[in-house]
GROMACS .gro file of C-alpha atoms in nm:
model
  295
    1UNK     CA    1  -0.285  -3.610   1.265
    2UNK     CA    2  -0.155  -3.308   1.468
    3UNK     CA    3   0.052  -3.206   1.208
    4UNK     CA    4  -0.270  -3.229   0.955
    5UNK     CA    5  -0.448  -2.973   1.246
    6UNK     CA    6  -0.206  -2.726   1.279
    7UNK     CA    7  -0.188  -2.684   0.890
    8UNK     CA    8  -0.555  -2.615   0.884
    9UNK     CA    9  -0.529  -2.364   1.155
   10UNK     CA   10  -0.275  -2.181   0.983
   11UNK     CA   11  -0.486  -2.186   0.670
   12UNK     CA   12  -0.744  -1.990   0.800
   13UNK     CA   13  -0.532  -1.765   1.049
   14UNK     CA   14  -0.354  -1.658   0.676
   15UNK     CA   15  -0.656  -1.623   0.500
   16UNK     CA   16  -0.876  -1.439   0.809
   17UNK     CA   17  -0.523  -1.165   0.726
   18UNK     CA   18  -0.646  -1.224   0.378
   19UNK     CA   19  -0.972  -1.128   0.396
   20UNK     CA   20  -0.919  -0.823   0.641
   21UNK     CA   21  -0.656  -0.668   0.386
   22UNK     CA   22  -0.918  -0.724   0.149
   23UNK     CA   23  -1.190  -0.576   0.307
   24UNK     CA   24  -0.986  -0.271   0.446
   25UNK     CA   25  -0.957  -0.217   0.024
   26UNK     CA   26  -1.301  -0.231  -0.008
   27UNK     CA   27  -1.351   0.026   0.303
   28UNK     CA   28  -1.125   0.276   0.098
   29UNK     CA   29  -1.292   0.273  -0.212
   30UNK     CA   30  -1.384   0.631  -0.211
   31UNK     CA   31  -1.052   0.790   0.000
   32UNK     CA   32  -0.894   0.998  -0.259
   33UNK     CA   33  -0.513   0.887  -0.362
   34UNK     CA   34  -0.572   0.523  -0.160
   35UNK     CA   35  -0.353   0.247  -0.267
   36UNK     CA   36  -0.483  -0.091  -0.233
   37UNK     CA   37  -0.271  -0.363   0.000
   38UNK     CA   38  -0.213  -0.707  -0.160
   39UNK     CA   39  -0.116  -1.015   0.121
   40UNK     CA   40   0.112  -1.220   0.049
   41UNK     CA   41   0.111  -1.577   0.194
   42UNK     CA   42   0.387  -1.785   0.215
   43UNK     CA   43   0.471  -2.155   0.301
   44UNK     CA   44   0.657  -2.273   0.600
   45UNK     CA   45   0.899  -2.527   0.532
   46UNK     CA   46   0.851  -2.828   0.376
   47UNK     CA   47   0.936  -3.178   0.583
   48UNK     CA   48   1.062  -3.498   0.383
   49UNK     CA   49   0.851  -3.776   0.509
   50UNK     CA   50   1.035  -4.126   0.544
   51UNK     CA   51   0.926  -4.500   0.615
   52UNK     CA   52   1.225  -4.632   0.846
   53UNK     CA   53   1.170  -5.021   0.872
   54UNK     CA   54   1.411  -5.355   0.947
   55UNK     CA   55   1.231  -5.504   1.243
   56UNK     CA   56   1.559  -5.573   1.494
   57UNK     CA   57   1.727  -5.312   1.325
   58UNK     CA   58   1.956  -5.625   1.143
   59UNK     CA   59   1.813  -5.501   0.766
   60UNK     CA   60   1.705  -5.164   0.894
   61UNK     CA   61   1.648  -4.915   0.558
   62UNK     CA   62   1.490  -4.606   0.497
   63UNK     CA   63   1.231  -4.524   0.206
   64UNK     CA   64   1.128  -4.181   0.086
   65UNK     CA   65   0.731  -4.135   0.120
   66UNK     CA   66   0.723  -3.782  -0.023
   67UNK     CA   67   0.696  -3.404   0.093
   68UNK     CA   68   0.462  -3.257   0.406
   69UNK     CA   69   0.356  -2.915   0.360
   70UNK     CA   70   0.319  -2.761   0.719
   71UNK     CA   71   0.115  -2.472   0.647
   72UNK     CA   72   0.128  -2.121   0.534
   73UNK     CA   73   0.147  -1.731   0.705
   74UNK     CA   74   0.050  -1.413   0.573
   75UNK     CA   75   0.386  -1.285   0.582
   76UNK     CA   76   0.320  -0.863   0.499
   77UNK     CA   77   0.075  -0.675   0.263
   78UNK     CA   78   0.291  -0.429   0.104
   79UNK     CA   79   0.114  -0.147  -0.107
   80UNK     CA   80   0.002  -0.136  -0.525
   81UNK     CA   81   0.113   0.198  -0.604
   82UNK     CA   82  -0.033   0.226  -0.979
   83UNK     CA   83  -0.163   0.536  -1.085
   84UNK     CA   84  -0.589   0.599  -0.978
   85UNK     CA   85  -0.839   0.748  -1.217
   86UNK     CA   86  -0.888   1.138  -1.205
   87UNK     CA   87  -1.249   1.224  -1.066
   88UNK     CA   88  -1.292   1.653  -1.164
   89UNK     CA   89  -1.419   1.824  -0.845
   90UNK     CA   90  -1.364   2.170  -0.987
   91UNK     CA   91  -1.281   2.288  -0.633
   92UNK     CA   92  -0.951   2.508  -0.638
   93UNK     CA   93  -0.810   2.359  -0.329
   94UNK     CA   94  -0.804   2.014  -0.475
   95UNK     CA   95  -0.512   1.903  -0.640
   96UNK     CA   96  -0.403   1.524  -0.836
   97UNK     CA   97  -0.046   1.391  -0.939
   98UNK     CA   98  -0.046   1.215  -1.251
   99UNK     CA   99   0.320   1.030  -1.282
  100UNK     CA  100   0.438   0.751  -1.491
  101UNK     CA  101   0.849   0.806  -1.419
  102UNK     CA  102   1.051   0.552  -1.599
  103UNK     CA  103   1.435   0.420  -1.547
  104UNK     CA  104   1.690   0.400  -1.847
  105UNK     CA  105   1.691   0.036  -1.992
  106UNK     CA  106   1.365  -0.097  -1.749
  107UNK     CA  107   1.031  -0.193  -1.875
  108UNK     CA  108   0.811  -0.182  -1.587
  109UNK     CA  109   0.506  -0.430  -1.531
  110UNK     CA  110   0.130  -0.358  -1.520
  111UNK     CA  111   0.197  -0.351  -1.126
  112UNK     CA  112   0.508  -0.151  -1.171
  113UNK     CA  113   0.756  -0.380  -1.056
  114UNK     CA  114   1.097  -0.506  -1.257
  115UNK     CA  115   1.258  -0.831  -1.261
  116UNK     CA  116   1.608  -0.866  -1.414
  117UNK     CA  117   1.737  -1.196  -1.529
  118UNK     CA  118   1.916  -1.262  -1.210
  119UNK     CA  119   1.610  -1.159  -1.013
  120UNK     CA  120   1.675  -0.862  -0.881
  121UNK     CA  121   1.329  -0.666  -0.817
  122UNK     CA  122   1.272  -0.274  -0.932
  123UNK     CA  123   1.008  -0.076  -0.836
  124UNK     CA  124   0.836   0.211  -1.050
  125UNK     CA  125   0.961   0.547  -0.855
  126UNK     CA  126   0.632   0.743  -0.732
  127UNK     CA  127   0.585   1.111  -0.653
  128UNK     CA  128   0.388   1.254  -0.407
  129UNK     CA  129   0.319   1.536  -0.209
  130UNK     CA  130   0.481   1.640   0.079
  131UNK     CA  131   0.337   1.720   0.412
  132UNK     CA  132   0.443   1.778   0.800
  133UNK     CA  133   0.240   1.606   1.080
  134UNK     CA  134   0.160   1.799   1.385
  135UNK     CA  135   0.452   1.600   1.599
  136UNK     CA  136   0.674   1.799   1.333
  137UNK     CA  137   0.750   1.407   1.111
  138UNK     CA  138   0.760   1.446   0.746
  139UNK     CA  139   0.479   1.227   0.573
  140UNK     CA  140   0.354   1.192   0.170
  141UNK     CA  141   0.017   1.156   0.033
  142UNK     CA  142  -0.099   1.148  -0.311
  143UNK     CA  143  -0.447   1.271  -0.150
  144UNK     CA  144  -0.459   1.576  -0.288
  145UNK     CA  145  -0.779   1.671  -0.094
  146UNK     CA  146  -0.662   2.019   0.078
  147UNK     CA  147  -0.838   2.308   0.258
  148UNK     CA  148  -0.750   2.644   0.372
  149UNK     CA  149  -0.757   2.673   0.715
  150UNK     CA  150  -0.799   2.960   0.922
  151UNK     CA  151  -0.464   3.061   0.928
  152UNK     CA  152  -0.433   3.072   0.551
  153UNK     CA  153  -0.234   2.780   0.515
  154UNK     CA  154  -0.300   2.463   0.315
  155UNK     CA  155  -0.372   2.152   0.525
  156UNK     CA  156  -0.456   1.849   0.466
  157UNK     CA  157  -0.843   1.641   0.594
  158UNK     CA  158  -0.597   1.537   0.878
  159UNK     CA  159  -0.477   1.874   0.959
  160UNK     CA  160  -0.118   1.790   0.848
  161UNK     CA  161   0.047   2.106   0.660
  162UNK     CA  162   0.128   2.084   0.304
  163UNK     CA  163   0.461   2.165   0.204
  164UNK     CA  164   0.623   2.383  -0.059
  165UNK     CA  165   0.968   2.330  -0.260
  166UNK     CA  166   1.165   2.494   0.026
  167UNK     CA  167   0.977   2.203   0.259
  168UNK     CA  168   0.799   2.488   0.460
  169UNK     CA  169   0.408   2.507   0.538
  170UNK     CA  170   0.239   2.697   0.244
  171UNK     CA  171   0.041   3.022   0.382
  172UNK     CA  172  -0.147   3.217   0.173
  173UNK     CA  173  -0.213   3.609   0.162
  174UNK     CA  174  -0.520   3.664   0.354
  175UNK     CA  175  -0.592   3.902   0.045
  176UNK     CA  176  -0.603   3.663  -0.217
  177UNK     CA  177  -0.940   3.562  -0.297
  178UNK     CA  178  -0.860   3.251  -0.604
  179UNK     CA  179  -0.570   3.101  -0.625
  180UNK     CA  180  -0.468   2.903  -0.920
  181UNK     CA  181  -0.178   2.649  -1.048
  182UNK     CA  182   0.050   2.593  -1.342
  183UNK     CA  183   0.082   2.254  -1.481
  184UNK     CA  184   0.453   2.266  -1.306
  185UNK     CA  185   0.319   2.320  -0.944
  186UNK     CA  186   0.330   2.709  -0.887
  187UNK     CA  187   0.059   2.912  -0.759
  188UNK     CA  188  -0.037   3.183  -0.893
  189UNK     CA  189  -0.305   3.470  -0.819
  190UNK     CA  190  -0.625   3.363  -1.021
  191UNK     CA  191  -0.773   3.734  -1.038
  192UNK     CA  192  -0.390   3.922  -1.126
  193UNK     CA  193  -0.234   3.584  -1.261
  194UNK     CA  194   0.078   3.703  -1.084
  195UNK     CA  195   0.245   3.420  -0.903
  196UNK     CA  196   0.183   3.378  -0.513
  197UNK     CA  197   0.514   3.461  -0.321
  198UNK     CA  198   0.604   3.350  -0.003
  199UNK     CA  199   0.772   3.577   0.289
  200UNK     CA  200   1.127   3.596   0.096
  201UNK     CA  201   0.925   3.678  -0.250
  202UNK     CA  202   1.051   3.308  -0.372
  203UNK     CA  203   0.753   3.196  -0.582
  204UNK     CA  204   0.509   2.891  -0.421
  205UNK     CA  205   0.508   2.567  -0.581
  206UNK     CA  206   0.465   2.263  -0.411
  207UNK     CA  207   0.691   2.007  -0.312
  208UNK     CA  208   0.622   1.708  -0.562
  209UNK     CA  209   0.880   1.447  -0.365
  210UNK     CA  210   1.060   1.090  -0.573
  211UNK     CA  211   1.015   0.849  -0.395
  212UNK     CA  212   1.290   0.603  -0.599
  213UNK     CA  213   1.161   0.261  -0.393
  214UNK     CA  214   0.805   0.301  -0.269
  215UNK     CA  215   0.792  -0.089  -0.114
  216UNK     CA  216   0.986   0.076   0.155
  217UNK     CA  217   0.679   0.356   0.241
  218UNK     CA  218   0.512   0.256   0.562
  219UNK     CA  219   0.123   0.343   0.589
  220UNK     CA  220   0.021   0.569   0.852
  221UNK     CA  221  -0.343   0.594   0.766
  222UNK     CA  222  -0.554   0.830   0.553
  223UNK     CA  223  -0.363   0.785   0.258
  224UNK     CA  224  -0.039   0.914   0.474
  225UNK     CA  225   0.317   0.710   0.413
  226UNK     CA  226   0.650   0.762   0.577
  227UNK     CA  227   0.991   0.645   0.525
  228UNK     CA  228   1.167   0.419   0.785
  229UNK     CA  229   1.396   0.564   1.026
  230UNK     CA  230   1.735   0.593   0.898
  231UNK     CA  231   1.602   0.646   0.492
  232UNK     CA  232   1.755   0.948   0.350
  233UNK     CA  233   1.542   1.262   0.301
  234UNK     CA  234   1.359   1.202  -0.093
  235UNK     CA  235   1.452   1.487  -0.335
  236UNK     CA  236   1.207   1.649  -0.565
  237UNK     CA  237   1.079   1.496  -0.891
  238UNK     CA  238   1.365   1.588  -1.157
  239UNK     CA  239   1.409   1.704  -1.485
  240UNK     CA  240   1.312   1.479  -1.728
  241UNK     CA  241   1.045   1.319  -1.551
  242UNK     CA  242   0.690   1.201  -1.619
  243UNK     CA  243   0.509   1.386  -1.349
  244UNK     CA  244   0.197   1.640  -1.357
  245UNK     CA  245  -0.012   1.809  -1.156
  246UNK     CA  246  -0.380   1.886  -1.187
  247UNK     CA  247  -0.606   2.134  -0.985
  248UNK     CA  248  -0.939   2.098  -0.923
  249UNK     CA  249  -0.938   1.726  -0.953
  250UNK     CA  250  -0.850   1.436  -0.671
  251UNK     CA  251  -0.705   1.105  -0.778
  252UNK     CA  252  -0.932   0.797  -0.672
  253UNK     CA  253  -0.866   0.491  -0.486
  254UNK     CA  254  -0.681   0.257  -0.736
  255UNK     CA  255  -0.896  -0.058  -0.593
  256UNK     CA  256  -1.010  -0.275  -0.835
  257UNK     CA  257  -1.393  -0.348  -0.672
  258UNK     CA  258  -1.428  -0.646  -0.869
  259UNK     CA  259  -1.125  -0.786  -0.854
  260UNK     CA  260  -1.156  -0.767  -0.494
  261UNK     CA  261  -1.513  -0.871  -0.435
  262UNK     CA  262  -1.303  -1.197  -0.628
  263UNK     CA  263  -1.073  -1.194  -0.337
  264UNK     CA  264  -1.316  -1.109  -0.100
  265UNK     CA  265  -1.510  -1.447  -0.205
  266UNK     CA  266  -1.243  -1.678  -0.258
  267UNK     CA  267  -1.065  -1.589   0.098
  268UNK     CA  268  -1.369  -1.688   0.336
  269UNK     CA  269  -1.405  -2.020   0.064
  270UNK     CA  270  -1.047  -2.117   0.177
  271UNK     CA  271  -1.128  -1.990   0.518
  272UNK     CA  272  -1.468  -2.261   0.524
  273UNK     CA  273  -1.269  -2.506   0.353
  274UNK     CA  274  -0.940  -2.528   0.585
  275UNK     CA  275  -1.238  -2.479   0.882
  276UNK     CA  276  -1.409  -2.809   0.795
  277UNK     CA  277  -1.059  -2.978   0.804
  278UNK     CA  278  -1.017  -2.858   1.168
  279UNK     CA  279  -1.385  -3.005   1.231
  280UNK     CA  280  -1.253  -3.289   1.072
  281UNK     CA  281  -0.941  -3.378   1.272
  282UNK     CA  282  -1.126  -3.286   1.562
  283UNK     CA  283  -1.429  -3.582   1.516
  284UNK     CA  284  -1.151  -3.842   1.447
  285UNK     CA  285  -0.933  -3.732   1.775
  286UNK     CA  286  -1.272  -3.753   1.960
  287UNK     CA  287  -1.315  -4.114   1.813
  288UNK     CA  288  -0.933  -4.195   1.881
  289UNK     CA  289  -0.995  -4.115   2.272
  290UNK     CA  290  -1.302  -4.239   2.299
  291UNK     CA  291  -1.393  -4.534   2.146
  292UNK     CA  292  -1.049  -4.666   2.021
  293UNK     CA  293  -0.898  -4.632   2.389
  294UNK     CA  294  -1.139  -4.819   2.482
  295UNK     CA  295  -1.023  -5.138   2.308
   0.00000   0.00000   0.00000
């Protein structure tokens, strides 16, 4: 019977997970470049279940009853990184990555994952924009929602400086009044339509990272990700591939809100359900103790 309890209690400690990932979804529905978080449960082990009988032990045997399942965990919610709808802002400092970047001889799923034969899992490279925290750490964002700050460079809502191809902050010319962008990334002047230089008169373009395996991206909030200590640097998007930039529009949140008013629904259902079995065991242990101690 104990074994029955604690599989109910992990029920709803995996689906409580479940409906929190869910609901922090729902909470981002409107943060520009958000990518929703899937959880993934998992079962624990299986036990076999056997009838050992013989009486003295003279004929003793043992007979398969069948398979226990002891409960499941919500093991991680990694990240959906498909590409969000374009919402038009017309506001200069706004920017959106469109990217669809393929592999030679992969066909990539609607959730932009790969499985070979032997099942071996590829993930759809992603690009995004680089910035720098203010403890100096390297992020990316595909929240392209930037302002000009007071020092003339380009910062992100959180403050965090966006970075250009040479992976330095991008300041502006306190004399330029409209600055525009090239399909390719590089600013340019929008009243001369010469392009914006930086303090070595390299031109400014923005620094559009690959990120080849995005499951390994760790969220730091706001639409911010970071690699795992150890990963090597990401290079820039290269030749060849499907990436574009857009100004004066943001990409949205990718969450589905129906599809996860579904999920929403059908995690406090399993929740109620594997709660009633915990009610449940708990009557019948009352009974066991006391009235059948009794007799």
């Amino acid at each position: 019977m104990l074994r029955g309890l604690n599989t109910a209690a992990a029920g709803m400690i995996a689906n409580q997970r479940r409906h929190d990932t869910v609901t922090n979804n729902i909470a981002n529905l409107n943060t520009p470049g958000y990518k929703a978080n899937f959880a993934v449960q998992r079962s624990f082990p299986e036990m076999l279940i056997a009838l050992v009988g013989g009486g003295d032990g003279t004929n003793a045997h043992v007979s398969g009853v069948g398979r226990l399942n002891t409960g499941v965990f919500a093991e991680e919610a990694p990240a959906v990184y498909l590409q969000g709808d374009l919402m038009e802002t017309r506001d200069l400092s706004d920017f959106a990555i469109v990217s669809n970047i393929q592999l030679p001889g992969i066909a990539f799923d609607a959730s932009g994952k790969y499985v070979s034969p032997e099942g071996e899992k590829t993930f759809q490279p992603q690009a995004m924009f680089a910035v720098r925290t203010s403890a100096g750490e390297e992020q990316y964002t595909r929240n392209g929602k930037f302002t000009i700050d007071a020092a003339g460079q380009l910062v992100t809502s959180d403050g965090y400086l966006v970075l250009d191809s040479e992976r330095r902050p991008i300041q502006f010319d306190r004399n330029v009044s409209e600055i525009k962008m090239t399909p390719q990334g590089t600013l340019i002047d929008g009243v001369s339509g010469l392009p914006l230089t930086d303090e070595n008169g390299a031109p400014i373009s923005f620094m559009v990272v690959r990120i080849d395996n995005p499951n390994r991206l760790i969220r730091e909030g706001n639409g911010n990700f970071r690699l795992p200590p150890g990963d090597d640097e990401p290079g820039a998007i290269q030749q060849g591939d499907e990436v574009e930039l857009f100004q004066g529009f943001i990409e949205r949140s990718n969450v589905d809100p129906t599809q996860a008013t579904i999920d929403l629904m059908a995690a406090a259902r399993a929740y109620e359900t594997n709660q009633r079995m915990v009610q449940f065991y708990d009557k019948s242990l009352e009974k066991a103790v006391n009235e059948v101690g009794r007799v």
